[in-house]
Amino acid sequence: MNWLALDTLLTRIRPHRQLFALAIDGLVIVVCWNATYLFRLGFERWVSARPAYDTPVLAGLVALYLAVFLAFAVPRGMWRFTGFGDIKRLGLACALAGAVGAAAVMGLGLRGVPRAVLALHPFVTLMGLTLVRVAYRMLYEHMRSRITGRATETRRALILGAGGAARRLIAGVAGDGWTVVGLLDDDPVKQGARIGGIPVLGRLDTVAEQAALHGITHLVIAMPTATRAQRRRAIDLVLPTRLPVLTVPNASELQEGTRQRVRDIEPEDLLGREPVVLDEAGIGETLAGRTVLVTGAGGSIGAELCRQIARYGPARLVLYELSEFNLYAIEQELGESHPGLPLVRLVGDVRDPEHLRAVFGQWRPQMVFHAAAYKHVPLMEQHNAWAALRNNTLGTWFAARAAAEAGAERFVLISTDKAVNPTNVMGATKRAAEMAMGLLAPRHPGTRFIAVRFGNVLGSSGSVIPKFKEQIARGGPVTVTHPDIIRYFMTIPEAARLVLQAAAIGESGQVLVLDMGEPVRIVDLARDMIRLSGHGDDEIEIVFTGLRPGEKLYEELLADADSTLPTPIASIHLARLGGGVERVAALLDRAAGEAPDGDAQVRQWLAEAVPEYRVHPAQEAPAVAEVRQSAAP
């Protein structure tokens, strides 16, 4: 028997399942009515002894039974999952319909219908309906076992894309509880073809129709080499189906050694950009055989930098981290993935200059990546300005100075787009850190001091995506500060790779800016994540909470007075910043001294050192206003 053909037939009629169920149930009721006559009257009289009005009575009973079945939601039950609950519902429905039918027949004086037939028919009908459902379940499970090797229900997948990735996926999931029903592809040449024995059913835009027709339980996007626009279109087509959506690993994930055949769609897939072409040889020449030190090695960016650096075979990797747990986590991960790489694990604080000098003097790193920072804007804005200044600005100064004194070849600061025309303490302290690098560059010509700016990193600690995931998991609402707020996004691996590239090509005193692509409206990101979770826009509410202190509607990557120059890498630009770096010297002296009188004084110091820092009027101290007035033309 052609079990695949039977499976296809059953899936084709599945959209009309309730109508077919009612028709079969009606037929069973008719058969059981005749079987009851046969049981009561015997072969000789079961036809001849019936009254002339038996057919209208039977028609009325069938209509009554089906009406009661609809009231009890019997047709909604899925026969391949028939259980005790379904039989119980059938029993109640048959008892009610049988009682009402018998009362009606007797009340109308239709004495030609034997009372025994009226009494027995509901029980015979229940047995007949149960037998049909059990037989269907047995047939279905046998069919599944013949097709997939297991009797349990499998995941029925429809694959978007009919290229090499789809062919490998079909071969890889065979016997894993998956049934690949078909493929979709926009290539006219592939229409009607078979890939790995599976038919190409149509174009991508027919996904909703094909999913309903074939009883699909999962959709898989197998387009790893597609452009961002093509991936985005495919995701937009599948989201309205509200089915679980998976994807195959992309090229970079395969390069990193992932063994997953499929994974969930993530926001990175929605916002990802075209692959960045890097000078791998140049990066390798910069890192291979060198001692590399990473501050903040256990953070989101620091940990990814360590993973990427390890690929290039450094002589030694020094992990410098304040959090004991984060240090342990990244050390364990690197120990498993790169067992031959010598690791130095150090708990330390970049605000401790003596410890930094001792560490740099002992291990003599040639390459330093400074990722240690406080980066949460609202948290640093209220009651933590002093901590942000000491960690982000003074900590950078201490680390960069220790690196230069120990003879480091390059010191790379991880900066942020919030350092451009900053409106918050975090951005102002990072801009001051850039200026501190400019102050050190002429004093230590043997060390290249490079700053790298980029925007928000997808999935990093404190970013909106983990927050949105938690809110969706709780059933909402999802909170967005403003309907028009936009941000630039980059994946953590992409940001880390570009930082390494910037380190290879940057010169001392330069600020390099990473191309962040197109900005993304946060509310659109929230809606996409709600749909990816299988919910509709009407199921989880989006609530606008208002801009927080120091928050902009949009972030800039270059200040207004800055200019950019191209570099050999298209995704990296050189920012030529204005002068005035000497202003940061006084700020560093203050940060190294006694604690100030509250956040307002820290903002005053930052405004004096970073003239482009725009303090929110509600937070501005009188002294800050005087500084601005004196600086005005």
XYZ file of C-alpha atoms in Angstrom, residues 75-561:
487
model
C -16.709 17.089 15.420
C -13.836 19.148 16.821
C -12.181 16.081 18.300
C -9.172 14.772 16.363
C -9.682 11.086 15.668
C -5.966 10.260 15.659
C -5.868 11.353 19.332
C -9.103 9.643 20.415
C -9.127 8.916 24.142
C -11.426 8.373 27.098
C -12.548 11.997 27.123
C -13.769 11.765 23.541
C -15.681 8.510 24.242
C -17.267 10.054 27.328
C -18.453 13.037 25.301
C -19.833 10.714 22.638
C -21.661 8.671 25.280
C -23.397 11.728 26.741
C -24.334 12.998 23.280
C -25.756 9.614 22.188
C -27.713 9.225 25.442
C -29.244 12.683 25.110
C -30.052 12.324 21.393
C -31.443 8.806 21.918
C -33.683 9.930 24.785
C -35.007 12.970 22.945
C -35.518 10.939 19.750
C -37.392 8.139 21.540
C -39.593 10.639 23.358
C -40.422 12.384 20.071
C -41.285 9.156 18.245
C -43.505 7.931 21.061
C -45.074 11.327 21.551
C -46.043 11.456 17.874
C -47.743 8.066 18.223
C -45.443 6.337 15.742
C -45.991 2.906 17.273
C -44.658 1.052 14.212
C -41.107 1.720 15.413
C -40.240 -0.999 17.942
C -39.515 0.328 21.420
C -36.532 -2.018 21.691
C -34.995 -0.348 18.604
C -35.454 3.076 20.179
C -33.893 1.863 23.434
C -30.949 -0.025 21.910
C -30.048 2.347 19.080
C -28.101 4.893 21.220
C -25.881 2.117 22.666
C -25.255 0.513 19.276
C -24.515 3.940 17.811
C -22.019 4.674 20.599
C -20.249 1.384 19.882
C -20.214 2.100 16.154
C -18.837 5.651 16.554
C -16.195 4.430 19.005
C -15.171 1.602 16.698
C -14.735 3.982 13.745
C -12.536 6.347 15.766
C -10.396 3.590 17.248
C -9.975 2.025 13.816
C -8.886 5.365 12.357
C -6.357 5.886 15.148
C -4.925 2.402 14.601
C -4.674 3.023 10.855
C -3.062 6.412 11.382
C -0.457 5.130 13.816
C 0.343 2.199 11.539
C 0.719 4.604 8.612
C 3.073 6.803 10.682
C 5.167 3.801 11.658
C 5.434 2.698 8.022
C 6.500 6.177 6.908
C 8.765 7.288 9.761
C 9.552 4.123 11.695
C 7.605 5.266 14.769
C 3.921 5.178 15.632
C 3.786 8.488 17.489
C 2.781 11.747 15.841
C 5.738 13.424 14.107
C 6.540 16.998 13.236
C 5.304 17.753 9.743
C 7.650 20.275 8.175
C 7.415 22.529 5.153
C 10.821 23.847 4.039
C 11.255 27.295 2.513
C 14.142 27.041 0.080
C 15.008 24.172 -2.245
C 18.790 24.446 -2.482
C 21.713 22.542 -1.037
C 20.786 23.436 2.550
C 17.322 21.932 2.087
C 18.808 18.754 0.591
C 21.199 18.353 3.558
C 18.385 19.064 6.009
C 16.119 16.408 4.473
C 18.878 13.829 4.756
C 19.763 14.914 8.286
C 16.290 14.801 9.853
C 15.224 11.492 8.335
C 14.178 9.159 11.138
C 14.428 11.956 13.722
C 10.689 12.322 14.200
C 10.319 14.719 11.260
C 8.250 14.280 8.125
C 9.216 16.733 5.400
C 6.022 17.160 3.394
C 7.305 19.540 0.734
C 9.473 22.492 -0.222
C 8.763 25.998 -1.475
C 11.017 28.038 -3.745
C 10.638 31.058 -6.020
C 12.922 29.615 -8.709
C 10.665 28.739 -11.705
C 13.065 25.971 -12.744
C 12.471 24.107 -9.469
C 8.674 24.175 -9.592
C 7.364 20.604 -9.688
C 10.836 19.128 -9.177
C 11.815 16.773 -6.362
C 14.688 17.497 -3.970
C 15.842 14.481 -2.015
C 12.616 12.734 -3.013
C 10.447 15.604 -1.641
C 8.328 17.665 -4.071
C 8.631 21.411 -4.580
C 5.011 22.422 -4.029
C 5.083 26.067 -5.091
C 6.438 29.555 -4.458
C 7.284 31.034 -1.062
C 4.185 33.237 -1.051
C 1.950 30.116 -1.002
C 3.251 29.087 2.432
C 0.003 29.813 4.307
C -2.089 27.892 1.770
C 0.289 24.908 1.670
C 0.599 24.795 5.465
C -3.184 24.579 5.877
C -3.565 22.054 3.055
C -0.929 19.626 4.333
C -1.464 19.874 8.073
C 1.982 21.399 8.649
C 3.182 21.679 12.247
C 6.552 23.378 11.654
C 8.057 25.693 9.041
C 11.799 25.648 8.337
C 13.636 28.425 6.493
C 16.576 26.818 4.695
C 18.121 29.882 3.013
C 21.540 30.367 4.686
C 23.065 32.304 1.773
C 20.066 34.551 1.103
C 20.400 38.309 1.356
C 18.950 40.186 4.297
C 16.008 41.332 2.166
C 15.266 37.761 1.052
C 15.424 36.424 4.619
C 13.227 39.241 5.837
C 10.629 38.516 3.143
C 10.588 34.802 4.012
C 10.078 35.561 7.703
C 7.315 38.069 6.914
C 5.536 35.367 4.898
C 5.659 32.725 7.642
C 4.844 34.856 10.694
C 1.091 35.187 9.927
C 0.700 31.376 9.986
C 1.429 31.372 13.763
C 3.250 28.071 13.328
C 6.611 27.361 14.996
C 9.333 28.671 12.669
C 12.850 27.239 12.564
C 15.878 27.986 10.431
C 19.099 26.280 9.449
C 22.413 27.695 10.728
C 23.911 30.440 8.586
C 27.398 30.443 7.135
C 29.042 32.147 10.134
C 27.426 29.691 12.572
C 28.682 26.765 10.505
C 32.148 28.332 10.499
C 32.021 28.521 14.290
C 31.354 24.769 14.423
C 27.683 24.544 15.309
C 26.181 21.064 14.900
C 22.551 22.080 15.058
C 20.436 21.040 12.095
C 17.755 23.585 12.877
C 17.258 26.293 15.498
C 14.601 28.807 16.451
C 14.309 32.063 14.535
C 15.941 34.805 16.585
C 15.735 38.603 16.335
C 19.254 38.472 14.904
C 17.764 36.794 11.835
C 15.390 39.727 11.393
C 18.051 42.394 11.856
C 21.103 40.625 10.481
C 22.986 42.272 7.643
C 25.027 41.122 4.713
C 28.177 39.181 5.713
C 31.129 41.454 6.444
C 34.253 40.691 4.431
C 37.261 40.934 6.743
C 41.004 40.850 6.255
C 41.456 37.548 8.065
C 45.142 37.422 7.223
C 45.719 40.893 8.665
C 43.858 40.046 11.874
C 45.766 36.792 12.190
C 49.081 38.582 11.751
C 48.109 41.011 14.523
C 47.042 38.350 17.043
C 48.838 35.096 16.249
C 51.630 34.276 18.665
C 50.980 37.384 20.796
C 49.997 37.801 24.422
C 46.529 39.352 24.417
C 44.760 40.841 27.442
C 41.012 41.541 27.586
C 39.495 43.619 30.392
C 35.864 42.869 31.170
C 36.577 39.424 29.705
C 33.392 37.892 31.114
C 30.947 40.498 29.778
C 28.886 40.208 26.597
C 31.419 41.901 24.310
C 34.506 40.874 26.272
C 33.566 37.180 26.214
C 32.895 37.233 22.470
C 36.203 39.017 21.896
C 37.912 36.194 23.784
C 36.149 33.584 21.635
C 37.183 35.338 18.420
C 40.763 36.007 19.573
C 41.202 32.340 20.502
C 40.538 31.354 16.865
C 43.699 33.190 15.737
C 46.118 31.284 17.971
C 47.551 33.822 20.421
C 50.495 32.726 22.544
C 48.546 33.549 25.718
C 45.149 35.032 26.563
C 44.901 37.031 29.798
C 41.343 37.290 31.133
C 40.869 40.314 33.416
C 37.425 40.456 35.028
C 35.860 41.875 38.203
C 33.035 39.302 38.396
C 34.289 35.964 39.714
C 31.352 34.070 38.183
C 31.750 35.667 34.735
C 35.478 34.936 34.786
C 34.826 31.297 35.696
C 32.198 30.953 32.939
C 34.394 32.259 30.097
C 37.442 30.349 31.374
C 35.479 27.094 31.369
C 34.119 27.727 27.891
C 37.508 28.585 26.394
C 39.116 25.629 28.158
C 36.697 23.273 26.395
C 36.752 24.905 22.949
C 40.519 25.666 22.848
C 42.228 23.228 25.244
C 45.688 24.071 23.959
C 45.415 27.833 24.558
C 47.257 29.062 27.701
C 44.811 31.096 29.794
C 45.612 33.506 32.617
C 42.559 34.133 34.809
C 42.716 37.305 36.881
C 40.106 38.873 39.153
C 40.759 42.578 39.027
C 39.261 46.068 38.929
C 40.301 48.623 36.307
C 39.923 51.324 38.989
C 42.921 49.824 40.823
C 46.027 51.326 39.139
C 48.559 49.440 41.243
C 47.051 46.056 40.438
C 46.874 46.980 36.761
C 50.562 47.968 36.736
C 51.493 44.693 38.421
C 49.442 42.628 35.971
C 50.719 44.393 32.854
C 54.284 44.323 34.173
C 54.120 40.573 34.812
C 52.399 39.387 31.623
C 53.558 42.097 29.151
C 50.570 41.904 26.750
C 51.199 43.152 23.235
C 47.478 43.566 22.473
C 44.940 44.955 24.942
C 41.181 45.111 24.399
C 39.435 47.261 26.993
C 35.814 46.107 27.273
C 35.272 46.761 30.995
C 32.556 49.399 31.390
C 29.262 50.331 32.985
C 26.892 50.694 30.034
C 23.286 50.693 31.297
C 22.101 54.237 30.551
C 19.194 54.678 33.046
C 21.121 52.922 35.817
C 24.140 55.198 35.441
C 21.943 58.273 35.082
C 20.498 58.196 38.577
C 22.676 57.936 41.721
C 25.572 56.236 39.880
C 27.245 59.038 37.928
C 30.346 58.916 40.137
C 30.679 55.138 39.643
C 30.306 55.577 35.860
C 32.968 58.293 35.766
C 35.466 56.274 37.756
C 34.883 53.013 35.896
C 34.363 54.214 32.324
C 36.759 57.179 32.192
C 39.295 56.799 34.992
C 39.397 53.009 34.555
C 40.209 53.483 30.854
C 42.972 55.959 31.739
C 44.522 53.576 34.291
C 44.346 50.565 31.954
C 45.693 52.460 28.917
C 48.533 54.003 30.925
C 49.516 50.630 32.417
C 49.473 49.081 28.930
C 51.729 51.811 27.531
C 54.179 51.578 30.453
C 54.414 47.808 29.907
C 55.199 48.292 26.194
C 51.892 47.146 24.662
C 51.733 47.571 20.899
C 47.997 48.344 20.720
C 45.325 49.385 23.207
C 41.757 49.190 21.868
C 38.891 50.897 23.710
C 35.365 49.598 23.133
C 33.316 52.788 22.855
C 29.690 53.499 21.943
C 27.477 55.589 19.686
C 26.165 57.211 22.874
C 29.499 59.055 23.096
C 28.390 61.230 20.168
C 26.720 64.446 21.380
C 25.980 62.620 24.637
C 22.789 63.342 26.546
C 23.494 60.925 29.390
C 26.214 60.219 31.911
C 27.180 56.898 30.342
C 27.762 58.467 26.928
C 29.632 61.435 28.375
C 31.983 59.187 30.377
C 32.720 57.108 27.272
C 33.416 60.271 25.236
C 35.749 61.409 28.006
C 37.457 57.997 27.807
C 38.050 58.551 24.078
C 39.556 61.949 24.878
C 41.793 60.353 27.525
C 43.144 58.055 24.826
C 43.913 61.100 22.700
C 45.777 62.601 25.636
C 47.952 59.483 26.005
C 48.738 58.993 22.311
C 51.456 61.696 21.975
C 52.973 60.786 25.337
C 53.479 57.111 24.420
C 54.271 56.906 20.695
C 55.213 53.236 21.009
C 51.616 52.232 21.722
C 48.686 52.667 19.339
C 45.606 53.913 21.209
C 42.466 53.127 19.213
C 38.792 53.619 20.083
C 36.021 51.697 18.299
C 32.436 52.958 18.335
C 29.336 50.915 17.613
C 25.678 50.879 18.605
C 23.481 48.394 20.417
C 24.525 44.746 20.421
C 21.812 42.136 20.012
C 21.377 39.936 23.048
C 23.986 41.652 25.214
C 23.279 42.027 28.916
C 20.888 44.895 29.527
C 19.708 45.088 25.905
C 16.054 45.217 24.901
C 15.866 41.729 23.379
C 16.331 39.689 26.593
C 13.888 42.076 28.272
C 11.295 41.624 25.508
C 11.678 37.824 25.685
C 10.972 37.831 29.417
C 7.926 40.074 28.997
C 6.505 37.915 26.195
C 7.071 34.754 28.244
C 5.005 36.335 31.044
C 2.200 37.137 28.602
C 3.013 40.844 28.309
C 2.748 43.691 28.195
C 5.880 44.540 26.222
C 7.176 47.960 27.245
C 8.679 50.385 24.715
C 9.713 53.871 25.732
C 8.483 55.735 22.627
C 6.729 54.770 19.355
C 9.362 56.593 17.265
C 12.531 55.517 19.065
C 15.119 53.905 16.767
C 18.422 52.184 17.389
C 21.290 50.703 15.407
C 21.873 47.008 16.034
C 24.704 44.579 15.461
C 25.186 40.961 16.512
C 27.750 40.237 19.220
C 29.987 38.072 16.944
C 29.899 40.672 14.171
C 30.807 43.473 16.583
C 33.699 41.453 18.006
C 35.063 40.584 14.548
C 34.952 44.222 13.465
C 36.697 45.305 16.674
C 39.521 42.887 15.887
C 39.673 44.241 12.350
C 39.744 47.811 13.628
C 42.596 46.875 15.947
C 44.565 45.576 12.973
C 44.181 48.698 10.806
C 43.838 51.555 13.337
C 46.477 54.147 14.069
C 47.147 55.826 17.396
C 44.646 58.462 18.500
C 42.008 57.384 16.003
C 38.339 56.704 16.663
C 37.015 54.083 14.277
C 33.287 53.824 13.622
C 31.599 50.563 12.656
C 28.949 50.637 9.953
C 25.764 49.761 11.843
C 23.547 49.448 8.780
C 19.984 50.712 8.821
C 18.374 51.848 12.080
C 15.515 49.784 13.495
C 12.320 51.060 15.122
C 12.135 49.412 18.537
C 8.346 49.044 18.342
C 8.732 47.097 15.069
C 11.284 44.850 16.766
C 8.834 44.261 19.617
C 6.034 43.311 17.191
C 8.323 40.913 15.322
C 9.351 39.205 18.548
C 5.710 38.828 19.601
C 4.920 37.152 16.266
C 8.011 34.940 16.473
C 6.733 33.657 19.808
C 3.565 32.412 18.078
C 1.307 35.196 19.378
C -0.744 37.705 17.445
C -0.571 41.478 17.863
C -3.945 41.306 19.619
C -2.720 38.803 22.229
C 0.212 40.676 23.792
C -0.068 44.417 24.343
C 2.691 46.937 23.641
C 2.783 49.751 26.209
C 4.692 53.013 25.682
C 6.310 54.189 28.929
C 8.000 57.439 27.824
C 11.666 58.325 27.290
C 13.870 57.776 30.321
C 16.313 60.391 31.667
C 19.205 60.847 29.263
C 17.619 58.758 26.494
C 17.479 59.949 22.863
C 14.981 59.055 20.177
C 17.950 58.133 17.975
C 21.679 57.607 18.377
C 24.408 59.100 16.226
C 27.682 57.519 15.266
C 29.527 60.766 14.482
C 29.291 64.198 16.039
C 28.170 67.064 13.807
C 31.666 68.551 13.536
